[in-house]
CSV table of C-alpha atoms and ligand atoms in Angstrom, one decimal:
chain,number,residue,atom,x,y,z
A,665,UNK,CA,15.6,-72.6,22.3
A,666,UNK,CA,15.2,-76.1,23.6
A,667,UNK,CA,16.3,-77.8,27.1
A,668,UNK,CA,16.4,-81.7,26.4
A,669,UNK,CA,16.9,-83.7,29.3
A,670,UNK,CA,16.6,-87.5,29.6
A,671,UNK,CA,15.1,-87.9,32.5
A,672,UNK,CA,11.1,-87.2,33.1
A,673,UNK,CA,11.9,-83.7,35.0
A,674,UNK,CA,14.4,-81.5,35.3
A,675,UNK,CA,17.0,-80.6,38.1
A,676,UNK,CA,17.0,-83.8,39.7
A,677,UNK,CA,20.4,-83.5,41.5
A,678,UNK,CA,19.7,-79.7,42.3
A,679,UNK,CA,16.7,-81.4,44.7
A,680,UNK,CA,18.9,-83.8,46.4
A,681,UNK,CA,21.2,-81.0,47.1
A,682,UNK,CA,18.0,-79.3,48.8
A,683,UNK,CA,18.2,-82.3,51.2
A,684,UNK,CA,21.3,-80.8,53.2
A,685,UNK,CA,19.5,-77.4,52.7
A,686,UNK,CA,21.2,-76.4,49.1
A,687,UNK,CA,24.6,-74.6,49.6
A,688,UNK,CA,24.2,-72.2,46.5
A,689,UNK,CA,27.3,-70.8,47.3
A,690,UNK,CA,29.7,-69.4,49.6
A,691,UNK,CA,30.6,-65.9,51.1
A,692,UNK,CA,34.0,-65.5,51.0
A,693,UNK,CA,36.1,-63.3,48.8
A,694,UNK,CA,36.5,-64.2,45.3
A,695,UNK,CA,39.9,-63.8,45.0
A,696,UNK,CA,39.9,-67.0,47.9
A,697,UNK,CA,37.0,-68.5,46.5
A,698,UNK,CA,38.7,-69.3,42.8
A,699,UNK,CA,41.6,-70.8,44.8
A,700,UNK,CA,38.9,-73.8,45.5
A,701,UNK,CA,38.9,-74.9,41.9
A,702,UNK,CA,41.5,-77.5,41.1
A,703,UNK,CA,42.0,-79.7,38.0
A,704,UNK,CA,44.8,-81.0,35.8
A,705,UNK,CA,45.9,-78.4,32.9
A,706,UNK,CA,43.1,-75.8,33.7
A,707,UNK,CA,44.0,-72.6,32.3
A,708,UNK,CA,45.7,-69.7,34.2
A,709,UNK,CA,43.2,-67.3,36.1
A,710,UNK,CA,40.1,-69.1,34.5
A,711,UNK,CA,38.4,-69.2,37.3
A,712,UNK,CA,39.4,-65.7,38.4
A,713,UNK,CA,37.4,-64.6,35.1
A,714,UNK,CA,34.8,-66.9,35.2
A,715,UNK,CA,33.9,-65.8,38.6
A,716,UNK,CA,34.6,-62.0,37.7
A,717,UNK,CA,31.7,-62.8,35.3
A,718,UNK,CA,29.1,-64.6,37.5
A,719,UNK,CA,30.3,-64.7,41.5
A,720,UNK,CA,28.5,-65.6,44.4
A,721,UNK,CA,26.9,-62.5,44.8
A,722,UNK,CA,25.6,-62.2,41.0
A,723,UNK,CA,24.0,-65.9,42.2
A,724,UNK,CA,22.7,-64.8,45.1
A,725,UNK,CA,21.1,-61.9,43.4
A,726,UNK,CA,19.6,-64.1,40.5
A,727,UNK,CA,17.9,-65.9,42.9
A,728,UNK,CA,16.4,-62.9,44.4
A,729,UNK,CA,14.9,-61.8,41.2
A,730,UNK,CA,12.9,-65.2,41.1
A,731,UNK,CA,12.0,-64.6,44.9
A,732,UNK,CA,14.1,-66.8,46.7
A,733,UNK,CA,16.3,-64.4,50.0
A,734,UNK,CA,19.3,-66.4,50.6
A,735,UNK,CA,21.5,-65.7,53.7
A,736,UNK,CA,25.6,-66.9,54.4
A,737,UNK,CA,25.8,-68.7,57.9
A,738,UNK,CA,28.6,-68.5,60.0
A,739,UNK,CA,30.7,-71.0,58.5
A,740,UNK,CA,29.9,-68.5,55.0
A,741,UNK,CA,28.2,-71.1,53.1
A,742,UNK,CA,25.0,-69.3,51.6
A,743,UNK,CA,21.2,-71.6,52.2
A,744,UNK,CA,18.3,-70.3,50.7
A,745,UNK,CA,16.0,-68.9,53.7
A,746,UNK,CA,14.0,-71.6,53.0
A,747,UNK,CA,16.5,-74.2,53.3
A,748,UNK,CA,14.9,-76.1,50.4
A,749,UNK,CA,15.5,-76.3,46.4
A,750,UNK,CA,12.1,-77.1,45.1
A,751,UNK,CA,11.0,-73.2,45.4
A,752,UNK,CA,13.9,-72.0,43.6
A,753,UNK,CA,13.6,-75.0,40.7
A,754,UNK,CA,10.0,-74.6,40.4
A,755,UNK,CA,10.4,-70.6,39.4
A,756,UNK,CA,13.6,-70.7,38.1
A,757,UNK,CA,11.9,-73.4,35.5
A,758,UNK,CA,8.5,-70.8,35.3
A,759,UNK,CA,10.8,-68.0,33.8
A,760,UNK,CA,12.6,-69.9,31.4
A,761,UNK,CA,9.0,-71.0,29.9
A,762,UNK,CA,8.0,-67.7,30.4
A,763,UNK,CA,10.9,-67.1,27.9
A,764,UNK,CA,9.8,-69.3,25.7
A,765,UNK,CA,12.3,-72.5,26.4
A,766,UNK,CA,11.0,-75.6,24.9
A,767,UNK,CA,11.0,-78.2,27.6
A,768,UNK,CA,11.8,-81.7,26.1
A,769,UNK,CA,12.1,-84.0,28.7
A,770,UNK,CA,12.5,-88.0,28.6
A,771,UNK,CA,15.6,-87.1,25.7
A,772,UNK,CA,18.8,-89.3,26.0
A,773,UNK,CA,21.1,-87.7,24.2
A,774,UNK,CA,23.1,-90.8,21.9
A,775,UNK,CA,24.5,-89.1,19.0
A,776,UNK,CA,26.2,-85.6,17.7
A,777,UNK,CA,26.7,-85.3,14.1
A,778,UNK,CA,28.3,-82.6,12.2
A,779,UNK,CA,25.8,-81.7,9.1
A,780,UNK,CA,25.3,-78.0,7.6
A,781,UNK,CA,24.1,-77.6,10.9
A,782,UNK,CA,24.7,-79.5,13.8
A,783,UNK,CA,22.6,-83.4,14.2
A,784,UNK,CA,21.5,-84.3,17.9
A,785,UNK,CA,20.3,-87.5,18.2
A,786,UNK,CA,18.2,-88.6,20.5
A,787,UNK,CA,16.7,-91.9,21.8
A,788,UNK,CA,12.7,-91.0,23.3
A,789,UNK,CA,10.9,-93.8,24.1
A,790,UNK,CA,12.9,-96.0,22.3
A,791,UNK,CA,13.0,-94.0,18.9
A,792,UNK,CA,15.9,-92.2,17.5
A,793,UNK,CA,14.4,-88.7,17.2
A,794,UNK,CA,17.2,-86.1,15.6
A,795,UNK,CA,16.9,-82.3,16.1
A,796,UNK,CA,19.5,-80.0,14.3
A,797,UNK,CA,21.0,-76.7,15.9
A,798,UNK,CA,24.0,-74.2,15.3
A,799,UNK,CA,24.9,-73.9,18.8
A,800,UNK,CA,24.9,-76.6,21.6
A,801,UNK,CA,25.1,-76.2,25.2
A,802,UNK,CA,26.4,-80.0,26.5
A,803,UNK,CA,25.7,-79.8,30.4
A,804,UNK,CA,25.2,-83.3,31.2
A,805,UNK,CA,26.9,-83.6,34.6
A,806,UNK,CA,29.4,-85.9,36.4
A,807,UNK,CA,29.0,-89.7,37.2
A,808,UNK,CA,27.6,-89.6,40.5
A,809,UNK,CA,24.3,-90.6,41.8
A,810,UNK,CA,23.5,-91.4,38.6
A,811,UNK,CA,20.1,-92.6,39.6
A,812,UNK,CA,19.5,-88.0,39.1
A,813,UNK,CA,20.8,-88.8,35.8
A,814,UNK,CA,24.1,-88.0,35.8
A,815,UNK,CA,25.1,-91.1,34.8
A,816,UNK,CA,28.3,-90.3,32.6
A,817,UNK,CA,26.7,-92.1,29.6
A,818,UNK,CA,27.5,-89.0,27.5
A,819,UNK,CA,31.4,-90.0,27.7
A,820,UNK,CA,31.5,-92.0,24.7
A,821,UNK,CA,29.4,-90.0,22.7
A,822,UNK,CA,32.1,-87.9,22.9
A,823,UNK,CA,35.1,-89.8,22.6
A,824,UNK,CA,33.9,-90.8,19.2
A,825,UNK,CA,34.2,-87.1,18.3
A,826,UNK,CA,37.6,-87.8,19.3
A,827,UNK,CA,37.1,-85.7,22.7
A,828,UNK,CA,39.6,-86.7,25.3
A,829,UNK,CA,38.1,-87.5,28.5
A,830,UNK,CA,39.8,-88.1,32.5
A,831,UNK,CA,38.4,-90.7,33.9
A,832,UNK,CA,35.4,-90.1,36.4
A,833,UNK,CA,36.4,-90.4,39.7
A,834,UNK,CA,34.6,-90.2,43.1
A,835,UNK,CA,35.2,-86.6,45.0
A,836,UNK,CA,33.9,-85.3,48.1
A,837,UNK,CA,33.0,-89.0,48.9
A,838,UNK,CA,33.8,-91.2,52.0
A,839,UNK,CA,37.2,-93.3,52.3
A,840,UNK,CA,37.2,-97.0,53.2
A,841,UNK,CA,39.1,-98.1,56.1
A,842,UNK,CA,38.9,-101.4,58.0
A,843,UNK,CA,38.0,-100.8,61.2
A,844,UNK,CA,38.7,-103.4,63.9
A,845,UNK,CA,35.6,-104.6,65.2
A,846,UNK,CA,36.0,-103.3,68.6
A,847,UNK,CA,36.1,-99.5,67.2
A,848,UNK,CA,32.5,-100.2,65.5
A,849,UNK,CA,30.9,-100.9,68.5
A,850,UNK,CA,32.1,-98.2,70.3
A,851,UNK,CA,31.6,-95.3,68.1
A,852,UNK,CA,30.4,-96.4,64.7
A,853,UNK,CA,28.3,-93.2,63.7
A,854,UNK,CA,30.2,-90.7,66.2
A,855,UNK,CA,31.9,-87.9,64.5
A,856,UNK,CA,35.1,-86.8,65.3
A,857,UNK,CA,35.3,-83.2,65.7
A,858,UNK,CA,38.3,-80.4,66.4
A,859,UNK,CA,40.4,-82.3,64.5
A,860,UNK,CA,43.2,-81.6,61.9
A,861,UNK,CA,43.7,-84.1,59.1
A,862,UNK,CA,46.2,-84.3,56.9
A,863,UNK,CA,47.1,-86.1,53.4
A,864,UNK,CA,50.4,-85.2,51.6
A,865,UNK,CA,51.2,-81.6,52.1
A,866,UNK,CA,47.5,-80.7,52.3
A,867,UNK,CA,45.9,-80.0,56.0
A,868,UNK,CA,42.2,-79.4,57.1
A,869,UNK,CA,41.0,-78.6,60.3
A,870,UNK,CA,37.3,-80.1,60.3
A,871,UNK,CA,35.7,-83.4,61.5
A,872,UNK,CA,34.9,-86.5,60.3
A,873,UNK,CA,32.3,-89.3,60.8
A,874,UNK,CA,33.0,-93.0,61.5
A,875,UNK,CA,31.2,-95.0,59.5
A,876,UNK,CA,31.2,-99.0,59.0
A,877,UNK,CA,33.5,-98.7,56.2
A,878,UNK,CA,35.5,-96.1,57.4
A,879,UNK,CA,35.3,-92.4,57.1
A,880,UNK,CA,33.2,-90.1,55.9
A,881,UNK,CA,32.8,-86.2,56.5
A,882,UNK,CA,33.9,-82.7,55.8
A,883,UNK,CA,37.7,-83.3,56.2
A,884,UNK,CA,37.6,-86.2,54.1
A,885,UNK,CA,35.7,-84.7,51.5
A,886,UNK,CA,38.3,-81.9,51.2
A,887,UNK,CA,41.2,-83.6,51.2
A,888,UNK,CA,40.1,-86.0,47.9
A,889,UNK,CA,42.2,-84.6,45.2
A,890,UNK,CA,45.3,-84.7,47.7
A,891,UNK,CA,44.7,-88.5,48.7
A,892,UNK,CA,44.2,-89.2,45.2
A,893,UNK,CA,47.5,-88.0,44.2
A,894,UNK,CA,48.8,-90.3,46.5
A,895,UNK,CA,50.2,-93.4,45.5
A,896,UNK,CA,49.0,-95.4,48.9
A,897,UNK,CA,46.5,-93.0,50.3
A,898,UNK,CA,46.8,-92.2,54.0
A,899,UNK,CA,45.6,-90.0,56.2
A,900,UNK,CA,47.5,-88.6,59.7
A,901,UNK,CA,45.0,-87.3,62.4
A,902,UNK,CA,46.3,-85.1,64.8
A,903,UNK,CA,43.1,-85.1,67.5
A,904,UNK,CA,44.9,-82.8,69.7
A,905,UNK,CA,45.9,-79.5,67.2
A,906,UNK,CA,45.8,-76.9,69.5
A,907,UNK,CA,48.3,-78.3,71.7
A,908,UNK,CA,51.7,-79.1,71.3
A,909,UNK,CA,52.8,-83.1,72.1
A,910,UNK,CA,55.1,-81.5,75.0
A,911,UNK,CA,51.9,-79.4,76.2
A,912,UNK,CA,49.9,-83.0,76.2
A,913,UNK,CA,52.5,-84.8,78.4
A,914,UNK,CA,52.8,-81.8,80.4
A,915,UNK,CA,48.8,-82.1,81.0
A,916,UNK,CA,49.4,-86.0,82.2
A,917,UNK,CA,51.4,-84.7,85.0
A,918,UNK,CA,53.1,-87.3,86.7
A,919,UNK,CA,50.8,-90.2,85.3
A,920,UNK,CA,52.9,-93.9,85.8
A,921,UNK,CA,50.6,-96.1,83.9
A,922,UNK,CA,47.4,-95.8,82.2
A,923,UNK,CA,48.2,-93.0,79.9
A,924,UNK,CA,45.2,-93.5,77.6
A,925,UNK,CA,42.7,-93.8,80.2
A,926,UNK,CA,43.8,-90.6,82.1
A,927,UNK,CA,44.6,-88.6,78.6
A,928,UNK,CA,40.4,-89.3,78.0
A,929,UNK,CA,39.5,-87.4,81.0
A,930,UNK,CA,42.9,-85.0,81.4
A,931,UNK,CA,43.1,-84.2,77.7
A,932,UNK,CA,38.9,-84.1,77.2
A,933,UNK,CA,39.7,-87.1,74.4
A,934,UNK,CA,36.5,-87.9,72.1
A,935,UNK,CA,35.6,-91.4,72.7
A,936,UNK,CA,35.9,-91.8,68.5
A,937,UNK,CA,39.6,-90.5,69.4
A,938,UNK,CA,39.8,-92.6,72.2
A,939,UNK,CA,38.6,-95.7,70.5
A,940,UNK,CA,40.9,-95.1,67.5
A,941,UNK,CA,44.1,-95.0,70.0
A,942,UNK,CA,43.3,-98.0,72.1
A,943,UNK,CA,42.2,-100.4,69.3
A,944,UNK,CA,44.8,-99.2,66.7
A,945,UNK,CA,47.9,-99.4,68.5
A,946,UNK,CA,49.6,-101.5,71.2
A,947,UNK,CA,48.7,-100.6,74.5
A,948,UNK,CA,51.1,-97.1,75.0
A,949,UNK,CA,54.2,-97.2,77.8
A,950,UNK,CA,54.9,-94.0,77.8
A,951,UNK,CA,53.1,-90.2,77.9
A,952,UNK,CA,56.0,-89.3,75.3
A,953,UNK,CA,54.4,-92.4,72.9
A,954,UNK,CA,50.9,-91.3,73.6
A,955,UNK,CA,51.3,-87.7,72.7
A,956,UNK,CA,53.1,-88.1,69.7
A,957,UNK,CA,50.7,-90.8,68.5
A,958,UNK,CA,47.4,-88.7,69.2
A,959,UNK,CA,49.1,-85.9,67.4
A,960,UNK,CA,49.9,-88.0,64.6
A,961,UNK,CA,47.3,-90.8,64.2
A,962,UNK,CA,48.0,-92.7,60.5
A,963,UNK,CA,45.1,-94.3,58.7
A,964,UNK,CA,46.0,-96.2,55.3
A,965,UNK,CA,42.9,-96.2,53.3
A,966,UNK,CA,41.7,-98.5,51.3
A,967,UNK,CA,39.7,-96.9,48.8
A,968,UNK,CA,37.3,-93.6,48.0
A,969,UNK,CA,33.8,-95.0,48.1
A,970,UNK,CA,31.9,-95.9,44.9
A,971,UNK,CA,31.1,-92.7,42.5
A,972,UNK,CA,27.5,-93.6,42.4
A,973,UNK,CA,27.7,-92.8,46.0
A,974,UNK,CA,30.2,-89.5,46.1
A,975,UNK,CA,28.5,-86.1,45.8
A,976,UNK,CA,30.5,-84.8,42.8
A,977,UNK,CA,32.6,-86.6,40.3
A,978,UNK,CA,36.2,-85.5,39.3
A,979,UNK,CA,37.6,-86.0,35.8
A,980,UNK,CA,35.7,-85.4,32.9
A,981,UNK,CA,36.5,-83.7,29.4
A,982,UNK,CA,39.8,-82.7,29.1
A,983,UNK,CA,40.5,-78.7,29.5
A,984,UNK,CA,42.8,-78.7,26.6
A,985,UNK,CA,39.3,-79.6,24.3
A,986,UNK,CA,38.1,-75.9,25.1
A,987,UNK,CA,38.6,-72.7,24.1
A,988,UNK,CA,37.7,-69.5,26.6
A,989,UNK,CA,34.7,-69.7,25.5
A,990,UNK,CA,33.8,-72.9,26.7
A,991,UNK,CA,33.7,-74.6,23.4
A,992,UNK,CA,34.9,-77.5,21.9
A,993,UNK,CA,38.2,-76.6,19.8
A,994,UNK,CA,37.2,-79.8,17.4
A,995,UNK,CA,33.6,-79.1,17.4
A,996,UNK,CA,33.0,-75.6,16.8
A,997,UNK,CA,29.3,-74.6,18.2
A,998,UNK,CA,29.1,-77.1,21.3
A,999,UNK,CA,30.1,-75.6,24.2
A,1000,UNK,CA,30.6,-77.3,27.7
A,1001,UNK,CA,29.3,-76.2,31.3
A,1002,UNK,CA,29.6,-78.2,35.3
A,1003,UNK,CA,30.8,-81.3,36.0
A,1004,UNK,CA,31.3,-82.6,33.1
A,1005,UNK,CA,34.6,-80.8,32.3
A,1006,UNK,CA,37.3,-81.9,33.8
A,1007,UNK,CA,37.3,-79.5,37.6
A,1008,UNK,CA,37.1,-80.4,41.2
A,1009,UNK,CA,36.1,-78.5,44.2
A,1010,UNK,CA,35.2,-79.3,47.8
A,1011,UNK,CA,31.8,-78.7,49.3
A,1012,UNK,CA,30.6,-75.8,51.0
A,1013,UNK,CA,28.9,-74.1,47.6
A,1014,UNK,CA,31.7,-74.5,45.1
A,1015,UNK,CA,30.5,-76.9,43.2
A,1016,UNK,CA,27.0,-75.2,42.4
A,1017,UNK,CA,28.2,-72.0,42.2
A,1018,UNK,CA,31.2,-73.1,39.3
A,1019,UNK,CA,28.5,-74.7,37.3
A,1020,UNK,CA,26.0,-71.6,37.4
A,1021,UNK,CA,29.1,-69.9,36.4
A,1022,UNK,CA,30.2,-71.8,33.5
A,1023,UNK,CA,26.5,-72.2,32.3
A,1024,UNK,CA,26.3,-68.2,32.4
A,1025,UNK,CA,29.8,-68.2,30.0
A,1026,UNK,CA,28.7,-71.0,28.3
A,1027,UNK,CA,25.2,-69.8,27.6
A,1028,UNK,CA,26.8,-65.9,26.5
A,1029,UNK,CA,29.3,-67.7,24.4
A,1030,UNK,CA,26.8,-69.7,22.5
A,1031,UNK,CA,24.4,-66.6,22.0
A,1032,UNK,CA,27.2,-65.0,20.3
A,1033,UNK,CA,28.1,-67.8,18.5
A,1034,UNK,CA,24.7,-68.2,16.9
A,1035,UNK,CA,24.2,-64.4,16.5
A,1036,UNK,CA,27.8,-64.1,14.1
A,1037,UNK,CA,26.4,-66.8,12.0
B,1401,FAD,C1,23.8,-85.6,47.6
B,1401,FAD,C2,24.3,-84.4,46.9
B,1401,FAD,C3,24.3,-83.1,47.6
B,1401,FAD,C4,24.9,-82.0,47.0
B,1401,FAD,N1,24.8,-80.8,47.6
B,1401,FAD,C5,25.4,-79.8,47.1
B,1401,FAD,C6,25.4,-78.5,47.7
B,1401,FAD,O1,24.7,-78.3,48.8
B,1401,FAD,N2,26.1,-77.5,47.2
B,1401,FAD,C7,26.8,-77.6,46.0
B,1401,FAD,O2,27.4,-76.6,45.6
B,1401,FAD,N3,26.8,-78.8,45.3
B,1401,FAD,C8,26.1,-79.8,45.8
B,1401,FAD,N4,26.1,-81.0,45.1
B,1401,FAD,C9,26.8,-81.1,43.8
B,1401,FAD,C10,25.9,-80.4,42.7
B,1401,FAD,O3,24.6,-80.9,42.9
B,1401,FAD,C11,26.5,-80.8,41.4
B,1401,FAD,O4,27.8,-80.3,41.3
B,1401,FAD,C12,25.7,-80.1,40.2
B,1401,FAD,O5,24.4,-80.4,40.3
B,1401,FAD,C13,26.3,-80.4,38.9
B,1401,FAD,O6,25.5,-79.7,37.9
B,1401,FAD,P1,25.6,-80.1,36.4
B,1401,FAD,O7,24.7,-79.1,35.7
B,1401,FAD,O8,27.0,-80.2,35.9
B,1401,FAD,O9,25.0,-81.6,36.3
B,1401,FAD,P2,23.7,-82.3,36.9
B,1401,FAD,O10,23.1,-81.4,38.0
B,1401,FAD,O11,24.1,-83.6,37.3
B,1401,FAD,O12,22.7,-82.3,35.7
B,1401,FAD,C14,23.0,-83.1,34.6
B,1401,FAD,C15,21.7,-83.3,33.8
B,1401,FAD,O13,22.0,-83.9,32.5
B,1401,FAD,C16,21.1,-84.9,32.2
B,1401,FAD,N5,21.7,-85.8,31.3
B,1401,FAD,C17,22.8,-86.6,31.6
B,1401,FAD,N6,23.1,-87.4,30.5
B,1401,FAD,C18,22.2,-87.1,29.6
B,1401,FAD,C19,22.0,-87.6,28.2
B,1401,FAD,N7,22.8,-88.5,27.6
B,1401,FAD,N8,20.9,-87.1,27.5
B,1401,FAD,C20,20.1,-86.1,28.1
B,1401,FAD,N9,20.2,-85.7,29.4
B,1401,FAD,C21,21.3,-86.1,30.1
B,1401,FAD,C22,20.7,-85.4,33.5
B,1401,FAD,O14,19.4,-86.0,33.5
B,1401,FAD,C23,20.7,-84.2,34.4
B,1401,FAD,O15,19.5,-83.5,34.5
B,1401,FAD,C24,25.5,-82.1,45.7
B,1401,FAD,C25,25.5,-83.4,45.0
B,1401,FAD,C26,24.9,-84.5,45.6
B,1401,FAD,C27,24.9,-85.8,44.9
């Protein structure tokens, strides 16, 4: 068995994601957890199965077994003790030599051909190289930070085996928004927390980060496949949720002017929040306009920030190309696992642990695939 990977090591996004600690996975129940995983025409209850198949615990268990604890923190998103990747890669890499995997890196996959057998080329070092295989795991990744090597190049290999392919997207990535210059120097950099956001008929409570081109942060993140569908994506803030806009001018008492200035102290207003309402709107005449406003603060974005910058792509081979199995209906003996297939899901573990799970199924449908023939 040979891995072929076209960069000069392997795992190169799986050690960025050690950066931010490496959420493996998450904790909660898998009947919620498969909920996460959204996607144009993916089949009924896949994720149900797949994750009946491989879940969070069966993840957390295979990295036991190469010697790595892992623990859930309060929010449930499961770190490695160690809060780092390379440990994990490092072993994880050590057994599958052990088990005689063929390493062969600095591979750039250019070509599949069907023969008797299936042809893979490859470009190394500027040569075309072909190997020849019955079965074929493809999992090449999204289109983000492409600089890991995920760099979507494998898209028109594809289509020219007639493959139908999304479009990669950014997902969990920043939003642009133009902030008026006054808001930057106030709080560029401040988060925005104990917030609810909201775009379409999708709400998070979470926070979010201003940043010089607009927004960034866990809310934002979540709520990408909602703005997408959007035809001019906005967002409504509502800095205040646990209180209701009566509650608020109740709090302002008897106030006659100055509402925003006596909200900051009276309603404990973020100075993000209270930068957003004085520099975004007209100066406010009344509680009644202030309340309503901070409860429902609208932001029309421009734009989701580059994919080259976003932490995950969505889009991506088309779900009707696959069977249960994971393999291509029109190429019989390549199968498909992560990004590359046409999913989404938010941060907070779900993106690692769908791609462990699809590379398990993957890797069991290709074993019996090879073994019937
Ligand atoms: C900054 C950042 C932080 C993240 N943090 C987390 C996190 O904490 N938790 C989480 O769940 N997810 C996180 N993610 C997302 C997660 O890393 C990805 O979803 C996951 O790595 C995707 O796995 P994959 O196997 O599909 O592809 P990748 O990990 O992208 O691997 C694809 C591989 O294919 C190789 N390749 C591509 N094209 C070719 C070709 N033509 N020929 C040969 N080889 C090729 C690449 O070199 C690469 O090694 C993070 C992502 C980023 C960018």
């Amino acid at each position: 068995m040979t891995l072929f990977d076209a960069k000069p090591s392997v795992g190169r996004k799986f050690l960025v994601a050690g950066r931010g600690g490496l959420n493996l996975t998450h904790s909660e129940p898998r009947e919620k957890f498969a909920t996460r995983y959204t996607g144009a025409e993916q089949p009924e209850n896949f994720w149900q199965t797949l994750l009946a198949e491989f879940d969070a615990d069966a993840l957390r268990q295979s990295a036991a077994q190469l010697g790595v604890e892992t623990f859930a923190a309060t929010s449930g998103r499961v770190y490695p003790r160690e809060l780092k990747a390379a440990p994990l890669l490092r072993r994880w890499v050590q057994q599958l030599r052990a088990a005689g995997v063929q390493f062969a890196l600095r591979h750039r996959l250019t070509g599949l051909r069907q023969d008797a057998r299936w042809q893979l080329d490859f470009l190394v070092a500027g040569e075309l190289h072909t190997h020849e295989a019955d079965a074929v795991i493809l999992a090449l990744g999204g289109g983000s930070w492409p600089e890991t090597g995920s760099d979507g190049d494998w898209v028109s290999v594809l289509e020219k085996l007639g493959i139908t392919i999304a479009p990669l997207t950014s997902s969990n990535c920043g939003w642009e928004f133009p902030w008026p210059a006054a808001v930057l120097a106030q709080v560029e950099g401040q988060p925005v927390k104990n917030i609810s956001v909201r775009a379409g008929e999708t709400t998070i409570t979470g926070e979010l980060l201003i940043t010089k081109y607009g927004l960034e942060g866990g809310a934002i993140y979540q709520l990408g496949s909602a703005l997408r569908a959007l035809p001019e994506p906005e967002i409504v803030i509502d800095f205040k949720p646990a209180h209701s806009v009566e509650q608020l001018v109740r709090k302002l008492g008897n106030c006659p002017r100055n509402f925003l200035a006596e909200a900051r102290s009276r309603w404990r207003l973020s100075d993000a929040a209270f930068a957003i309402l004085e520099n975004l709107h007209p100066p406010f005449t009344s509680a009644e306009a202030l309340a309503a406003t901070t409860k429902n603060c609208v932001l029309k974005l421009t734009s989701p920030r580059p994919l080259a910058e976003a932490i995950s792509s969505a889009g991506g081979v088309r779900w009707r190309e696959l069977d249960a199995a994971l393999m291509l209906r029109q190429c019989p003996g390549i199968f498909l696992a992560g990004e590359m297939i046409d999913w989404d899901a938010p941060t907070g573990g779900y993106l690692m642990q769908g791609c462990f799970a699809m590379g398990t199924h993957a890797a069991r449908s290709a074993l019996a695939w090879s073994g019937a023939k």
